[in-house]
mmCIF file of C-alpha atoms and ligand atoms in Angstrom:
data_model
loop_
_atom_site.group_PDB
_atom_site.id
_atom_site.type_symbol
_atom_site.label_atom_id
_atom_site.label_comp_id
_atom_site.label_asym_id
_atom_site.label_seq_id
_atom_site.Cartn_x
_atom_site.Cartn_y
_atom_site.Cartn_z
ATOM 1 C CA MET A 692 -45.699 73.353 74.151
ATOM 2 C CA LEU A 693 -41.925 73.410 74.023
ATOM 3 C CA ALA A 694 -40.309 76.456 75.553
ATOM 4 C CA ALA A 695 -38.586 78.663 73.002
ATOM 5 C CA LYS A 696 -35.178 78.139 74.563
ATOM 6 C CA GLN A 697 -35.552 74.366 74.232
ATOM 7 C CA CYS A 698 -36.065 74.656 70.548
ATOM 8 C CA PHE A 699 -33.205 74.796 68.071
ATOM 9 C CA ARG A 700 -34.378 76.960 65.213
ATOM 10 C CA LEU A 701 -32.819 77.462 61.807
ATOM 11 C CA ASN A 702 -34.373 79.296 58.823
ATOM 12 C CA SER A 703 -37.464 77.380 57.726
ATOM 13 C CA MET A 704 -37.296 75.086 60.766
ATOM 14 C CA ARG A 705 -40.025 74.548 63.284
ATOM 15 C CA CYS A 706 -40.251 72.823 66.633
ATOM 16 C CA LEU A 707 -41.904 69.465 66.566
ATOM 17 C CA SER A 708 -44.854 69.561 68.928
ATOM 18 C CA THR A 709 -46.477 66.191 68.543
ATOM 19 C CA SER A 710 -48.368 64.586 71.402
ATOM 20 C CA ALA A 711 -45.401 62.706 72.857
ATOM 21 C CA MET A 712 -43.283 65.836 72.727
ATOM 22 C CA ARG A 713 -45.970 67.826 74.512
ATOM 23 C CA GLN A 714 -46.223 65.213 77.224
ATOM 24 C CA SER A 715 -42.513 64.957 77.926
ATOM 25 C CA LYS A 716 -40.710 68.254 77.650
ATOM 26 C CA LEU A 717 -37.204 68.092 76.284
ATOM 27 C CA ILE A 718 -34.715 69.449 78.810
ATOM 28 C CA SER A 719 -31.351 68.100 77.678
ATOM 29 C CA SER A 720 -31.954 68.092 73.951
ATOM 30 C CA SER A 721 -33.993 69.950 71.363
ATOM 31 C CA LEU A 722 -35.866 68.810 68.327
ATOM 32 C CA SER A 723 -36.725 70.705 65.188
ATOM 33 C CA VAL A 724 -38.201 69.745 61.841
ATOM 34 C CA ASP A 725 -37.354 71.419 58.541
ATOM 35 C CA ASP A 726 -40.666 72.469 56.952
ATOM 36 C CA ARG A 727 -39.187 72.154 53.482
ATOM 37 C CA THR A 728 -37.750 68.639 53.762
ATOM 38 C CA GLY A 729 -39.540 67.107 56.756
ATOM 39 C CA ILE A 730 -36.151 66.093 58.178
ATOM 40 C CA ALA A 731 -35.886 66.240 61.982
ATOM 41 C CA THR A 732 -32.793 67.365 63.841
ATOM 42 C CA LEU A 733 -32.212 66.239 67.396
ATOM 43 C CA GLU A 734 -29.540 68.281 69.106
ATOM 44 C CA LEU A 735 -28.074 66.932 72.347
ATOM 45 C CA ASN A 736 -27.769 69.739 74.853
ATOM 46 C CA ARG A 737 -26.555 68.544 78.228
ATOM 47 C CA PRO A 738 -23.503 70.611 79.202
ATOM 48 C CA PRO A 739 -20.692 70.264 79.692
ATOM 49 C CA VAL A 740 -20.153 67.107 77.595
ATOM 50 C CA ASN A 741 -23.568 65.599 76.698
ATOM 51 C CA SER A 742 -22.909 62.577 78.877
ATOM 52 C CA LEU A 743 -25.832 60.205 78.579
ATOM 53 C CA ASN A 744 -27.697 59.971 81.874
ATOM 54 C CA GLN A 745 -31.072 58.248 82.231
ATOM 55 C CA PRO A 746 -33.235 61.368 81.665
ATOM 56 C CA LEU A 747 -31.365 62.284 78.470
ATOM 57 C CA LEU A 748 -31.627 58.690 77.215
ATOM 58 C CA GLN A 749 -35.352 58.773 78.005
ATOM 59 C CA GLU A 750 -35.733 61.953 75.939
ATOM 60 C CA ILE A 751 -33.959 60.368 72.989
ATOM 61 C CA SER A 752 -36.112 57.265 73.335
ATOM 62 C CA THR A 753 -39.344 59.327 73.363
ATOM 63 C CA VAL A 754 -38.278 61.297 70.308
ATOM 64 C CA LEU A 755 -37.410 58.099 68.424
ATOM 65 C CA THR A 756 -40.816 56.584 69.198
ATOM 66 C CA ASP A 757 -42.522 59.728 67.986
ATOM 67 C CA LEU A 758 -40.533 59.959 64.757
ATOM 68 C CA GLY A 759 -41.232 56.285 64.079
ATOM 69 C CA LYS A 760 -44.983 56.764 64.543
ATOM 70 C CA ASN A 761 -44.929 59.755 62.213
ATOM 71 C CA LYS A 762 -42.947 57.941 59.491
ATOM 72 C CA SER A 763 -40.325 60.685 59.684
ATOM 73 C CA LYS A 764 -38.450 61.682 56.527
ATOM 74 C CA GLY A 765 -35.251 61.281 58.495
ATOM 75 C CA LEU A 766 -33.322 62.215 61.598
ATOM 76 C CA ILE A 767 -30.057 64.083 62.002
ATOM 77 C CA LEU A 768 -28.435 63.575 65.367
ATOM 78 C CA THR A 769 -26.066 66.317 66.469
ATOM 79 C CA SER A 770 -24.841 68.291 69.473
ATOM 80 C CA SER A 771 -25.080 71.870 70.687
ATOM 81 C CA SER A 772 -21.576 71.712 72.158
ATOM 82 C CA PRO A 773 -18.803 73.198 70.025
ATOM 83 C CA SER A 774 -16.382 70.455 71.059
ATOM 84 C CA VAL A 775 -18.233 67.318 72.196
ATOM 85 C CA PHE A 776 -20.818 65.225 70.323
ATOM 86 C CA SER A 777 -21.330 63.080 73.432
ATOM 87 C CA ALA A 778 -18.877 61.893 76.107
ATOM 88 C CA GLY A 779 -20.766 58.594 76.186
ATOM 89 C CA LEU A 780 -22.562 57.106 79.122
ATOM 90 C CA ASP A 781 -22.619 59.272 82.215
ATOM 91 C CA ILE A 782 -20.003 57.599 84.378
ATOM 92 C CA LEU A 783 -21.760 58.969 87.455
ATOM 93 C CA GLU A 784 -24.725 56.703 86.624
ATOM 94 C CA MET A 785 -22.369 53.725 86.915
ATOM 95 C CA TYR A 786 -20.063 54.779 89.749
ATOM 96 C CA LYS A 787 -21.312 53.617 93.185
ATOM 97 C CA PRO A 788 -24.670 52.817 91.622
ATOM 98 C CA ASP A 789 -28.059 52.603 93.275
ATOM 99 C CA PRO A 790 -29.366 49.191 92.072
ATOM 100 C CA GLU A 791 -32.803 50.385 90.932
ATOM 101 C CA LYS A 792 -31.428 53.470 89.174
ATOM 102 C CA ALA A 793 -28.741 51.386 87.462
ATOM 103 C CA LYS A 794 -31.434 49.016 86.207
ATOM 104 C CA LEU A 795 -33.550 51.840 84.788
ATOM 105 C CA PHE A 796 -30.469 53.470 83.265
ATOM 106 C CA TRP A 797 -29.436 50.311 81.429
ATOM 107 C CA THR A 798 -32.914 49.347 80.217
ATOM 108 C CA THR A 799 -33.383 52.884 78.846
ATOM 109 C CA LEU A 800 -30.069 52.590 77.011
ATOM 110 C CA GLN A 801 -31.193 49.252 75.571
ATOM 111 C CA GLU A 802 -34.403 50.922 74.345
ATOM 112 C CA VAL A 803 -32.515 53.774 72.701
ATOM 113 C CA TRP A 804 -30.250 51.331 70.904
ATOM 114 C CA LEU A 805 -33.118 49.113 69.721
ATOM 115 C CA LYS A 806 -35.070 52.127 68.454
ATOM 116 C CA LEU A 807 -32.154 53.966 66.837
ATOM 117 C CA TYR A 808 -30.324 50.982 65.333
ATOM 118 C CA GLY A 809 -33.643 49.523 64.195
ATOM 119 C CA SER A 810 -35.402 52.750 63.172
ATOM 120 C CA SER A 811 -37.739 52.572 60.191
ATOM 121 C CA PHE A 812 -36.795 56.136 59.169
ATOM 122 C CA PRO A 813 -33.328 57.025 57.839
ATOM 123 C CA THR A 814 -30.763 58.446 60.235
ATOM 124 C CA ALA A 815 -27.500 60.380 60.031
ATOM 125 C CA ALA A 816 -25.076 61.777 62.594
ATOM 126 C CA ALA A 817 -23.503 65.225 62.233
ATOM 127 C CA ILE A 818 -20.559 64.667 64.552
ATOM 128 C CA SER A 819 -19.379 68.146 65.419
ATOM 129 C CA GLY A 820 -17.468 67.152 68.546
ATOM 130 C CA HIS A 821 -15.590 64.269 70.150
ATOM 131 C CA ALA A 822 -17.522 61.004 70.263
ATOM 132 C CA PRO A 823 -16.030 58.487 72.707
ATOM 133 C CA ALA A 824 -17.773 55.265 73.850
ATOM 134 C CA GLY A 825 -21.563 55.737 74.070
ATOM 135 C CA GLY A 826 -21.183 58.866 71.888
ATOM 136 C CA CYS A 827 -19.606 56.713 69.201
ATOM 137 C CA LEU A 828 -22.355 54.134 69.731
ATOM 138 C CA LEU A 829 -25.097 56.682 68.947
ATOM 139 C CA ALA A 830 -23.264 57.691 65.768
ATOM 140 C CA LEU A 831 -22.720 54.046 64.769
ATOM 141 C CA CYS A 832 -26.443 53.326 65.096
ATOM 142 C CA CYS A 833 -27.102 55.900 62.372
ATOM 143 C CA GLU A 834 -26.891 55.010 58.690
ATOM 144 C CA TYR A 835 -24.473 57.814 57.784
ATOM 145 C CA ARG A 836 -21.811 59.748 59.650
ATOM 146 C CA VAL A 837 -20.305 63.128 58.806
ATOM 147 C CA MET A 838 -17.590 64.428 61.123
ATOM 148 C CA CYS A 839 -15.764 67.731 61.566
ATOM 149 C CA PRO A 840 -11.934 67.867 61.428
ATOM 150 C CA LYS A 841 -9.562 67.294 64.325
ATOM 151 C CA LEU A 842 -11.928 65.276 66.503
ATOM 152 C CA THR A 843 -11.833 61.773 67.960
ATOM 153 C CA ILE A 844 -14.275 58.871 67.842
ATOM 154 C CA GLY A 845 -14.212 55.277 69.059
ATOM 155 C CA LEU A 846 -15.369 52.613 71.457
ATOM 156 C CA ASN A 847 -12.685 53.022 74.122
ATOM 157 C CA GLU A 848 -14.275 50.831 76.829
ATOM 158 C CA THR A 849 -11.296 48.486 77.289
ATOM 159 C CA ARG A 850 -9.188 51.534 78.184
ATOM 160 C CA LEU A 851 -11.560 52.061 81.117
ATOM 161 C CA GLY A 852 -11.232 48.401 82.104
ATOM 162 C CA ILE A 853 -14.808 47.651 80.995
ATOM 163 C CA VAL A 854 -16.197 45.490 78.237
ATOM 164 C CA ALA A 855 -18.357 46.919 75.457
ATOM 165 C CA PRO A 856 -21.526 44.787 75.328
ATOM 166 C CA VAL A 857 -22.123 42.579 72.296
ATOM 167 C CA TRP A 858 -24.597 45.060 70.782
ATOM 168 C CA PHE A 859 -22.007 47.865 70.998
ATOM 169 C CA GLN A 860 -19.676 45.520 69.141
ATOM 170 C CA SER A 861 -22.191 44.590 66.462
ATOM 171 C CA SER A 862 -22.931 48.292 65.853
ATOM 172 C CA MET A 863 -19.284 48.812 64.917
ATOM 173 C CA ARG A 864 -19.056 45.560 62.964
ATOM 174 C CA ASN A 865 -22.014 46.737 60.889
ATOM 175 C CA VAL A 866 -19.942 49.736 59.762
ATOM 176 C CA ILE A 867 -16.319 48.604 59.440
ATOM 177 C CA SER A 868 -14.648 45.264 58.774
ATOM 178 C CA VAL A 869 -14.643 42.480 61.364
ATOM 179 C CA ARG A 870 -10.839 42.712 61.474
ATOM 180 C CA ASP A 871 -10.851 46.476 62.118
ATOM 181 C CA THR A 872 -13.652 46.065 64.676
ATOM 182 C CA GLU A 873 -11.651 43.493 66.630
ATOM 183 C CA LYS A 874 -8.542 45.671 66.644
ATOM 184 C CA ALA A 875 -10.477 48.825 67.538
ATOM 185 C CA LEU A 876 -12.419 47.187 70.368
ATOM 186 C CA THR A 877 -9.597 45.225 71.953
ATOM 187 C CA LEU A 878 -7.274 48.226 71.867
ATOM 188 C CA GLY A 879 -10.040 50.705 72.777
ATOM 189 C CA THR A 880 -8.841 52.905 69.920
ATOM 190 C CA MET A 881 -9.951 56.503 69.656
ATOM 191 C CA PHE A 882 -9.622 57.401 65.962
ATOM 192 C CA SER A 883 -8.867 60.886 64.658
ATOM 193 C CA THR A 884 -11.269 62.236 62.025
ATOM 194 C CA ASP A 885 -8.829 61.317 59.249
ATOM 195 C CA GLU A 886 -8.230 57.807 60.611
ATOM 196 C CA ALA A 887 -11.968 57.254 61.020
ATOM 197 C CA LEU A 888 -12.532 58.250 57.388
ATOM 198 C CA LYS A 889 -9.776 55.914 56.225
ATOM 199 C CA ILE A 890 -11.319 52.811 57.830
ATOM 200 C CA GLY A 891 -14.897 53.819 56.941
ATOM 201 C CA LEU A 892 -15.992 54.538 60.499
ATOM 202 C CA ILE A 893 -17.274 57.859 59.160
ATOM 203 C CA ASP A 894 -18.506 58.570 55.632
ATOM 204 C CA GLU A 895 -17.451 62.169 55.082
ATOM 205 C CA VAL A 896 -15.460 64.996 56.642
ATOM 206 C CA ALA A 897 -17.210 68.371 56.834
ATOM 207 C CA ALA A 898 -15.708 71.827 57.228
ATOM 208 C CA ASP A 899 -17.897 72.664 60.226
ATOM 209 C CA LYS A 900 -21.161 71.742 61.951
ATOM 210 C CA GLN A 901 -23.369 73.549 59.439
ATOM 211 C CA ASP A 902 -21.623 71.770 56.589
ATOM 212 C CA ALA A 903 -21.982 68.442 58.429
ATOM 213 C CA ILE A 904 -25.738 68.981 58.804
ATOM 214 C CA LYS A 905 -26.017 69.934 55.126
ATOM 215 C CA ARG A 906 -24.227 66.756 54.045
ATOM 216 C CA CYS A 907 -26.411 64.642 56.335
ATOM 217 C CA GLU A 908 -29.472 66.281 54.753
ATOM 218 C CA GLU A 909 -28.179 65.445 51.295
ATOM 219 C CA PHE A 910 -27.776 61.815 52.331
ATOM 220 C CA LEU A 911 -31.275 61.640 53.824
ATOM 221 C CA LEU A 912 -32.943 63.433 50.900
ATOM 222 C CA GLN A 913 -31.901 60.590 48.601
ATOM 223 C CA PHE A 914 -34.590 58.482 50.292
ATOM 224 C CA SER A 915 -37.389 60.773 49.090
ATOM 225 C CA LYS A 916 -37.194 58.739 45.865
ATOM 226 C CA VAL A 917 -37.456 55.389 47.674
ATOM 227 C CA SER A 918 -40.527 53.645 49.128
ATOM 228 C CA PHE A 919 -40.589 54.181 52.933
ATOM 229 C CA ASP A 920 -41.720 50.633 53.668
ATOM 230 C CA ALA A 921 -39.371 48.920 51.205
ATOM 231 C CA ARG A 922 -36.478 50.895 52.678
ATOM 232 C CA ALA A 923 -37.476 50.163 56.268
ATOM 233 C CA ILE A 924 -37.905 46.424 55.690
ATOM 234 C CA THR A 925 -34.576 46.183 53.862
ATOM 235 C CA LYS A 926 -32.815 47.895 56.759
ATOM 236 C CA LYS A 927 -34.575 45.684 59.298
ATOM 237 C CA ASN A 928 -33.572 42.563 57.364
ATOM 238 C CA LEU A 929 -29.946 43.646 57.336
ATOM 239 C CA ARG A 930 -29.851 44.610 61.027
ATOM 240 C CA GLY A 931 -32.438 42.103 62.265
ATOM 241 C CA LYS A 932 -30.010 39.516 63.625
ATOM 242 C CA ASP A 933 -28.202 42.078 65.804
ATOM 243 C CA LEU A 934 -31.518 43.509 66.999
ATOM 244 C CA ALA A 935 -32.959 40.087 67.834
ATOM 245 C CA GLU A 936 -29.843 39.171 69.782
ATOM 246 C CA LEU A 937 -30.551 41.945 72.291
ATOM 247 C CA GLU A 938 -34.356 41.890 72.017
ATOM 248 C CA ASN A 939 -34.394 38.204 73.008
ATOM 249 C CA ASN A 940 -31.900 38.643 75.833
ATOM 250 C CA ARG A 941 -32.658 41.989 77.451
ATOM 251 C CA GLU A 942 -32.884 40.586 80.985
ATOM 252 C CA GLY A 943 -29.682 38.559 80.565
ATOM 253 C CA ASP A 944 -27.883 41.595 79.170
ATOM 254 C CA LEU A 945 -29.107 43.691 82.117
ATOM 255 C CA GLN A 946 -27.910 41.097 84.623
ATOM 256 C CA THR A 947 -24.493 40.969 82.924
ATOM 257 C CA PHE A 948 -24.250 44.771 83.152
ATOM 258 C CA LEU A 949 -25.245 44.775 86.853
ATOM 259 C CA PHE A 950 -22.809 41.955 87.601
ATOM 260 C CA PHE A 951 -19.914 43.838 85.960
ATOM 261 C CA LEU A 952 -20.918 47.081 87.595
ATOM 262 C CA ASN A 953 -20.774 45.541 91.038
ATOM 263 C CA GLN A 954 -17.257 44.186 90.614
ATOM 264 C CA PRO A 955 -14.883 46.103 92.938
ATOM 265 C CA LYS A 956 -12.312 46.132 90.124
ATOM 266 C CA VAL A 957 -14.761 47.830 87.740
ATOM 267 C CA GLN A 958 -15.755 50.381 90.383
ATOM 268 C CA LYS A 959 -12.082 51.124 91.094
ATOM 269 C CA GLY A 960 -11.471 51.561 87.369
ATOM 270 C CA LEU A 961 -14.359 54.031 87.051
ATOM 271 C CA GLU A 962 -13.132 55.938 90.112
ATOM 272 C CA LEU A 963 -9.626 56.250 88.688
ATOM 273 C CA TYR A 964 -11.008 57.299 85.321
ATOM 274 C CA LEU A 965 -13.164 60.026 86.885
ATOM 275 C CA GLN A 966 -10.113 61.213 88.824
ATOM 276 C CA SER A 967 -8.026 61.268 85.643
ATOM 277 C CA LEU A 968 -10.630 63.484 83.933
ATOM 278 C CA LYS A 969 -10.493 65.920 86.862
ATOM 279 C CA THR A 970 -6.674 65.840 86.969
ATOM 280 C CA LYS A 971 -6.519 66.522 83.235
ATOM 281 C CA LYS A 972 -8.699 69.584 83.810
ATOM 282 C CA SER A 973 -6.643 70.982 86.700
ATOM 283 C CA SER A 974 -3.341 70.502 84.876
HETATM 284 N N1 CO8 B 1558 -19.517 60.894 82.382
HETATM 285 C C1 CO8 B 1558 -19.606 61.783 83.394
HETATM 286 N N2 CO8 B 1558 -18.861 62.911 83.449
HETATM 287 C C2 CO8 B 1558 -18.017 63.145 82.433
HETATM 288 C C3 CO8 B 1558 -17.880 62.253 81.341
HETATM 289 C C4 CO8 B 1558 -18.688 61.080 81.349
HETATM 290 N N3 CO8 B 1558 -18.650 60.172 80.358
HETATM 291 N N4 CO8 B 1558 -16.952 62.748 80.492
HETATM 292 C C5 CO8 B 1558 -16.531 63.915 81.040
HETATM 293 N N5 CO8 B 1558 -17.155 64.165 82.204
HETATM 294 C C6 CO8 B 1558 -17.024 65.333 83.075
HETATM 295 C C7 CO8 B 1558 -15.591 65.564 83.553
HETATM 296 O O1 CO8 B 1558 -15.307 64.790 84.708
HETATM 297 C C8 CO8 B 1558 -15.637 67.056 83.854
HETATM 298 O O2 CO8 B 1558 -16.307 67.220 85.093
HETATM 299 P P1 CO8 B 1558 -15.992 68.493 86.062
HETATM 300 O O3 CO8 B 1558 -16.335 69.702 85.256
HETATM 301 O O4 CO8 B 1558 -16.886 68.281 87.241
HETATM 302 O O5 CO8 B 1558 -14.527 68.412 86.391
HETATM 303 C C9 CO8 B 1558 -16.535 67.604 82.754
HETATM 304 O O6 CO8 B 1558 -17.337 66.504 82.321
HETATM 305 C C10 CO8 B 1558 -15.799 68.178 81.572
HETATM 306 O O7 CO8 B 1558 -14.897 67.187 81.070
HETATM 307 P P2 CO8 B 1558 -13.516 67.547 80.376
HETATM 308 O O8 CO8 B 1558 -12.844 68.644 81.126
HETATM 309 O O9 CO8 B 1558 -12.764 66.284 80.180
HETATM 310 O O10 CO8 B 1558 -14.053 68.147 78.981
HETATM 311 P P3 CO8 B 1558 -13.214 68.286 77.620
HETATM 312 O O11 CO8 B 1558 -14.045 69.166 76.756
HETATM 313 O O12 CO8 B 1558 -11.804 68.683 77.886
HETATM 314 O O13 CO8 B 1558 -13.168 66.807 77.010
HETATM 315 C C11 CO8 B 1558 -14.125 64.697 76.390
HETATM 316 C C12 CO8 B 1558 -14.336 66.219 76.545
HETATM 317 C C13 CO8 B 1558 -13.113 64.433 75.254
HETATM 318 C C14 CO8 B 1558 -15.473 64.090 76.021
HETATM 319 C C15 CO8 B 1558 -13.571 64.122 77.713
HETATM 320 O O14 CO8 B 1558 -14.381 64.613 78.782
HETATM 321 C C16 CO8 B 1558 -13.589 62.630 77.791
HETATM 322 O O15 CO8 B 1558 -12.774 61.987 77.166
HETATM 323 N N6 CO8 B 1558 -14.527 62.070 78.596
HETATM 324 C C17 CO8 B 1558 -14.616 60.651 78.860
HETATM 325 C C18 CO8 B 1558 -15.263 59.931 77.717
HETATM 326 C C19 CO8 B 1558 -15.345 58.476 78.000
HETATM 327 O O16 CO8 B 1558 -14.369 57.774 78.082
HETATM 328 N N7 CO8 B 1558 -16.576 57.989 78.183
HETATM 329 C C20 CO8 B 1558 -16.811 56.612 78.483
HETATM 330 C C21 CO8 B 1558 -18.128 56.433 79.174
HETATM 331 S S1 CO8 B 1558 -18.513 54.712 79.348
HETATM 332 C C22 CO8 B 1558 -19.512 54.339 78.021
HETATM 333 O O17 CO8 B 1558 -20.008 55.205 77.333
HETATM 334 C C23 CO8 B 1558 -19.809 52.883 77.667
HETATM 335 C C24 CO8 B 1558 -19.902 51.990 78.836
HETATM 336 C C25 CO8 B 1558 -20.309 50.577 78.412
HETATM 337 C C26 CO8 B 1558 -20.921 49.749 79.517
HETATM 338 C C27 CO8 B 1558 -19.956 48.934 80.258
HETATM 339 C C28 CO8 B 1558 -20.556 47.854 81.124
HETATM 340 C C29 CO8 B 1558 -19.852 47.715 82.494
#
């Protein structure tokens, strides 16, 4: 059973304790289900910045499998941090990588993307903190995004001297125009909440996290009037081409990632970026 501290409880909410959850305890996230609505909330909880390392990605992947099997009423993805939704991929997983660990890390990320972007159940992100790079990717995979004021969101990979894979790109292109996607990705733009709303990268601005969760719930509850299967197939048809592109080329995508990762220039870029984060902190 999940330990009490691993479980995010609100009024009328209960921990989900299905078989998969029992088998793999959640350490860096917590899952709850609203008894009234059946909507699940997955809260990322890996201080300080919810960076996505392999174990956290594995937890997300397990939860997504479980919700899919249970024909969930919907998922809200959020964060326990007051300031960060997710800082994206854990740079330490990519800096001076161990080859086997890097392989597992990337294949787990692929799985998360395939399951979240292609989920049969509806999804929404309550973005209550900054969402750079992989954090933005998680939000983009969802069908609806509600963000709190004065935050930033974007796929900033080019600013780190790295290239966002094609499936990162298609996740953004599925949400905003091709023109805006090209500009955002080539510049590595981090959008403010207001800018993100203006280009449609997010759907609504909420006053605070609670309000963001409420608005996500309202979005998801609309599907109670719609056939689960009809909805799921429609979504799959719309996203199927993007999903197939990765599904049919997982090994090639992995090799591309490993090739890039082993470039001295990429490693230098990651080192400098890590240093800049530390310098920012000390100044
Ligand atoms: N990975 C690992 N550690 C991180 C990350 C990260 N992504 N982000 C921050 N940290 C660390 C910092 O180094 C710092 O460590 P320490 O406490 O040891 O000094 C700690 O977390 C706290 O960071 P901050 O002081 O910066 O926290 P703030 O609350 O001030 O700021 C931010 C939070 C805004 C999230 C800020 O930390 C930030 O901008 N982080 C970097 C975000 C980013 O650019 N992520 C990109 C990751 S790459 C990715 O997701 C896609 C890669 C695609 C694949 C490419 C193929 C080659």
